[in-house]
PDB file of C-alpha atoms in Angstrom:
ATOM      1  CA  MET A   1     -22.311   2.785  -6.563  1.00 57.00           C
ATOM      2  CA  GLN A   2     -21.024   3.450 -10.040  1.00 65.00           C
ATOM      3  CA  LEU A   3     -17.943   5.606 -10.442  1.00 64.00           C
ATOM      4  CA  LYS A   4     -16.890   7.254 -13.624  1.00 63.00           C
ATOM      5  CA  PHE A   5     -14.271   5.510 -15.706  1.00 61.00           C
ATOM      6  CA  VAL A   6     -10.732   6.608 -14.916  1.00 61.00           C
ATOM      7  CA  PRO A   7      -8.991   6.966 -18.282  1.00 59.00           C
ATOM      8  CA  SER A   8      -5.461   5.848 -18.890  1.00 61.00           C
ATOM      9  CA  ILE A   9      -2.746   8.267 -17.958  1.00 57.00           C
ATOM     10  CA  VAL A  10      -2.171  10.949 -20.535  1.00 61.00           C
ATOM     11  CA  THR A  11       0.739  13.236 -19.944  1.00 68.00           C
ATOM     12  CA  ALA A  12      -0.168  16.840 -20.476  1.00 75.00           C
ATOM     13  CA  GLN A  13       1.730  20.024 -20.011  1.00 85.00           C
ATOM     14  CA  SER A  14       0.065  22.990 -18.430  1.00 87.00           C
ATOM     15  CA  ALA A  15       0.369  26.193 -20.395  1.00 88.00           C
ATOM     16  CA  SER A  16      -0.015  28.432 -17.355  1.00 91.00           C
ATOM     17  CA  LEU A  17      -0.342  28.342 -13.594  1.00 92.00           C
ATOM     18  CA  THR A  18      -4.078  28.952 -13.975  1.00 93.00           C
ATOM     19  CA  GLN A  19      -4.458  25.851 -16.109  1.00 94.00           C
ATOM     20  CA  ALA A  20      -2.303  23.828 -13.713  1.00 93.00           C
ATOM     21  CA  ARG A  21      -4.423  25.016 -10.781  1.00 94.00           C
ATOM     22  CA  ARG A  22      -7.592  23.988 -12.600  1.00 95.00           C
ATOM     23  CA  ARG A  23      -6.153  20.543 -13.336  1.00 94.00           C
ATOM     24  CA  ALA A  24      -5.084  20.181  -9.692  1.00 95.00           C
ATOM     25  CA  LEU A  25      -8.596  21.046  -8.500  1.00 96.00           C
ATOM     26  CA  LEU A  26     -10.081  18.490 -10.892  1.00 95.00           C
ATOM     27  CA  ALA A  27      -7.694  15.830  -9.599  1.00 96.00           C
ATOM     28  CA  TYR A  28      -8.541  16.775  -6.014  1.00 97.00           C
ATOM     29  CA  ARG A  29     -12.265  16.495  -6.759  1.00 97.00           C
ATOM     30  CA  ASP A  30     -11.729  13.077  -8.338  1.00 96.00           C
ATOM     31  CA  TRP A  31     -10.026  11.880  -5.139  1.00 96.00           C
ATOM     32  CA  ILE A  32     -12.781  13.331  -2.956  1.00 97.00           C
ATOM     33  CA  ARG A  33     -15.529  11.757  -5.072  1.00 96.00           C
ATOM     34  CA  ALA A  34     -13.767   8.388  -5.058  1.00 96.00           C
ATOM     35  CA  SER A  35     -13.065   8.322  -1.320  1.00 96.00           C
ATOM     36  CA  PRO A  36     -16.316   6.565  -0.263  1.00 96.00           C
ATOM     37  CA  HIS A  37     -15.694   3.918  -2.891  1.00 96.00           C
ATOM     38  CA  ILE A  38     -12.082   3.460  -1.763  1.00 95.00           C
ATOM     39  CA  VAL A  39     -13.105   2.995   1.880  1.00 95.00           C
ATOM     40  CA  GLU A  40     -15.711   0.434   0.835  1.00 95.00           C
ATOM     41  CA  LEU A  41     -13.515  -1.339  -1.713  1.00 94.00           C
ATOM     42  CA  TYR A  42     -10.567  -1.856   0.617  1.00 94.00           C
ATOM     43  CA  GLN A  43     -12.723  -2.276   3.761  1.00 94.00           C
ATOM     44  CA  LEU A  44     -10.622   0.320   5.544  1.00 92.00           C
ATOM     45  CA  ASP A  45     -10.804   0.832   9.288  1.00 89.00           C
ATOM     46  CA  ILE A  46     -11.126   4.583   8.804  1.00 91.00           C
ATOM     47  CA  THR A  47     -14.026   6.811   7.900  1.00 92.00           C
ATOM     48  CA  THR A  48     -14.554   8.491   4.577  1.00 94.00           C
ATOM     49  CA  SER A  49     -14.028  11.878   6.215  1.00 94.00           C
ATOM     50  CA  ALA A  50     -10.609  10.752   7.520  1.00 93.00           C
ATOM     51  CA  LEU A  51      -9.595   9.764   3.996  1.00 95.00           C
ATOM     52  CA  LYS A  52     -10.830  13.092   2.660  1.00 95.00           C
ATOM     53  CA  ARG A  53      -8.839  14.951   5.337  1.00 94.00           C
ATOM     54  CA  ARG A  54      -5.678  13.041   4.379  1.00 92.00           C
ATOM     55  CA  VAL A  55      -6.196  13.802   0.679  1.00 95.00           C
ATOM     56  CA  ARG A  56      -6.685  17.481   1.501  1.00 95.00           C
ATOM     57  CA  GLN A  57      -3.562  17.439   3.656  1.00 92.00           C
ATOM     58  CA  ALA A  58      -1.528  15.929   0.810  1.00 92.00           C
ATOM     59  CA  TYR A  59      -2.731  18.632  -1.583  1.00 94.00           C
ATOM     60  CA  GLU A  60      -2.120  21.381   0.984  1.00 94.00           C
ATOM     61  CA  GLU A  61       1.486  20.233   1.415  1.00 91.00           C
ATOM     62  CA  SER A  62       2.081  20.926  -2.279  1.00 91.00           C
ATOM     63  CA  ARG A  63       0.297  24.253  -2.404  1.00 92.00           C
ATOM     64  CA  HIS A  64       3.520  26.283  -2.515  1.00 93.00           C
ATOM     65  CA  VAL A  65       4.859  24.619  -5.699  1.00 93.00           C
ATOM     66  CA  SER A  66       4.968  27.085  -8.590  1.00 92.00           C
ATOM     67  CA  ASP A  67       7.112  25.306 -11.214  1.00 93.00           C
ATOM     68  CA  LEU A  68       4.869  24.085 -14.043  1.00 93.00           C
ATOM     69  CA  GLY A  69       6.998  21.027 -14.766  1.00 91.00           C
ATOM     70  CA  VAL A  70       6.901  19.910 -11.140  1.00 93.00           C
ATOM     71  CA  ILE A  71       3.147  20.508 -10.943  1.00 94.00           C
ATOM     72  CA  ASP A  72       2.580  18.442 -14.088  1.00 93.00           C
ATOM     73  CA  VAL A  73       4.608  15.542 -12.680  1.00 93.00           C
ATOM     74  CA  MET A  74       2.719  15.730  -9.390  1.00 94.00           C
ATOM     75  CA  LEU A  75      -0.604  15.689 -11.241  1.00 94.00           C
ATOM     76  CA  LEU A  76       0.539  12.687 -13.269  1.00 92.00           C
ATOM     77  CA  LYS A  77       1.489  10.826 -10.097  1.00 94.00           C
ATOM     78  CA  SER A  78      -1.819  11.751  -8.490  1.00 94.00           C
ATOM     79  CA  ARG A  79      -3.747  10.385 -11.459  1.00 93.00           C
ATOM     80  CA  GLN A  80      -1.651   7.202 -11.438  1.00 93.00           C
ATOM     81  CA  GLU A  81      -2.282   6.674  -7.720  1.00 94.00           C
ATOM     82  CA  LEU A  82      -6.013   7.171  -8.197  1.00 95.00           C
ATOM     83  CA  GLU A  83      -6.150   4.758 -11.119  1.00 94.00           C
ATOM     84  CA  GLU A  84      -4.144   2.109  -9.257  1.00 94.00           C
ATOM     85  CA  THR A  85      -6.302   2.528  -6.162  1.00 95.00           C
ATOM     86  CA  LEU A  86      -9.639   2.342  -7.978  1.00 94.00           C
ATOM     87  CA  ASN A  87      -8.568  -0.617 -10.109  1.00 93.00           C
ATOM     88  CA  PHE A  88      -7.701  -2.490  -6.902  1.00 92.00           C
ATOM     89  CA  TRP A  89      -4.066  -2.878  -7.922  1.00 92.00           C
ATOM     90  CA  LYS A  90      -3.050  -2.172  -4.335  1.00 92.00           C
ATOM     91  CA  GLN A  91      -3.552  -3.967  -1.089  1.00 93.00           C
ATOM     92  CA  LYS A  92      -5.065  -2.544   2.056  1.00 92.00           C
ATOM     93  CA  THR A  93      -1.615  -1.987   3.575  1.00 88.00           C
ATOM     94  CA  HIS A  94      -0.582   0.157   0.611  1.00 88.00           C
ATOM     95  CA  VAL A  95      -3.561   2.442   1.131  1.00 91.00           C
ATOM     96  CA  MET A  96      -3.135   2.587   4.912  1.00 89.00           C
ATOM     97  CA  ARG A  97       0.493   3.637   4.469  1.00 86.00           C
ATOM     98  CA  TYR A  98      -0.767   7.165   3.779  1.00 85.00           C
ATOM     99  CA  PHE A  99      -2.012   7.352   7.352  1.00 81.00           C
ATOM    100  CA  GLU A 100       1.179   6.291   9.131  1.00 78.00           C
ATOM    101  CA  GLN A 101       2.555   9.802   9.497  1.00 69.00           C
ATOM    102  CA  ASN A 102      -0.379  11.406  11.224  1.00 60.00           C
ATOM    103  CA  PRO A 103       0.513  14.963  12.238  1.00 58.00           C
ATOM    104  CA  TYR A 104      -2.473  15.056  14.596  1.00 61.00           C
ATOM    105  CA  ALA A 105      -1.390  12.032  16.624  1.00 63.00           C
ATOM    106  CA  GLU A 106      -0.152  12.552  20.130  1.00 71.00           C
ATOM    107  CA  PRO A 107       3.634  12.303  20.445  1.00 74.00           C
ATOM    108  CA  LYS A 108       4.872   9.020  21.855  1.00 78.00           C
ATOM    109  CA  PRO A 109       6.488   9.175  25.280  1.00 79.00           C
ATOM    110  CA  ARG A 110      10.263   8.888  25.278  1.00 82.00           C
ATOM    111  CA  ASP A 111      11.031   8.728  28.966  1.00 88.00           C
ATOM    112  CA  PHE A 112      10.811   5.605  31.082  1.00 86.00           C
ATOM    113  CA  LEU A 113       7.708   6.545  33.053  1.00 86.00           C
ATOM    114  CA  GLY A 114       5.803   7.650  29.966  1.00 84.00           C
ATOM    115  CA  LYS A 115       6.474   4.338  28.262  1.00 83.00           C
ATOM    116  CA  PHE A 116       5.626   2.490  31.474  1.00 85.00           C
ATOM    117  CA  TYR A 117       2.271   4.246  31.817  1.00 84.00           C
ATOM    118  CA  GLU A 118       1.482   3.598  28.168  1.00 80.00           C
ATOM    119  CA  GLY A 119       2.160  -0.103  28.654  1.00 77.00           C
ATOM    120  CA  ARG A 120       5.262  -0.562  26.524  1.00 61.00           C
TER     121      ARG A 120
END
């Protein structure tokens, strides 16, 4: 599977929120298109759809941001993360760190019996 070349990071300033939104959608699409390759490259124990859900969740968390400067910095960091991930400059643990804080996971028991039944 051949992916497109990820160019070096070029800092750009968005002229308007519309342009920033368009750039964010392009970055999101790049992550979604690269997700099968990332799962294969790092031999992750998760599915491609799980990676896509996590990428979507990360973008949804930042949906409320309306400051152009902050959006531009976030887009720069997104592009850097994608480049580092696709160039295999990370290890598997670095990629799996994005899945540690799973909001869909069941809460861990805190009382004695709950821990006992779970086997801890």
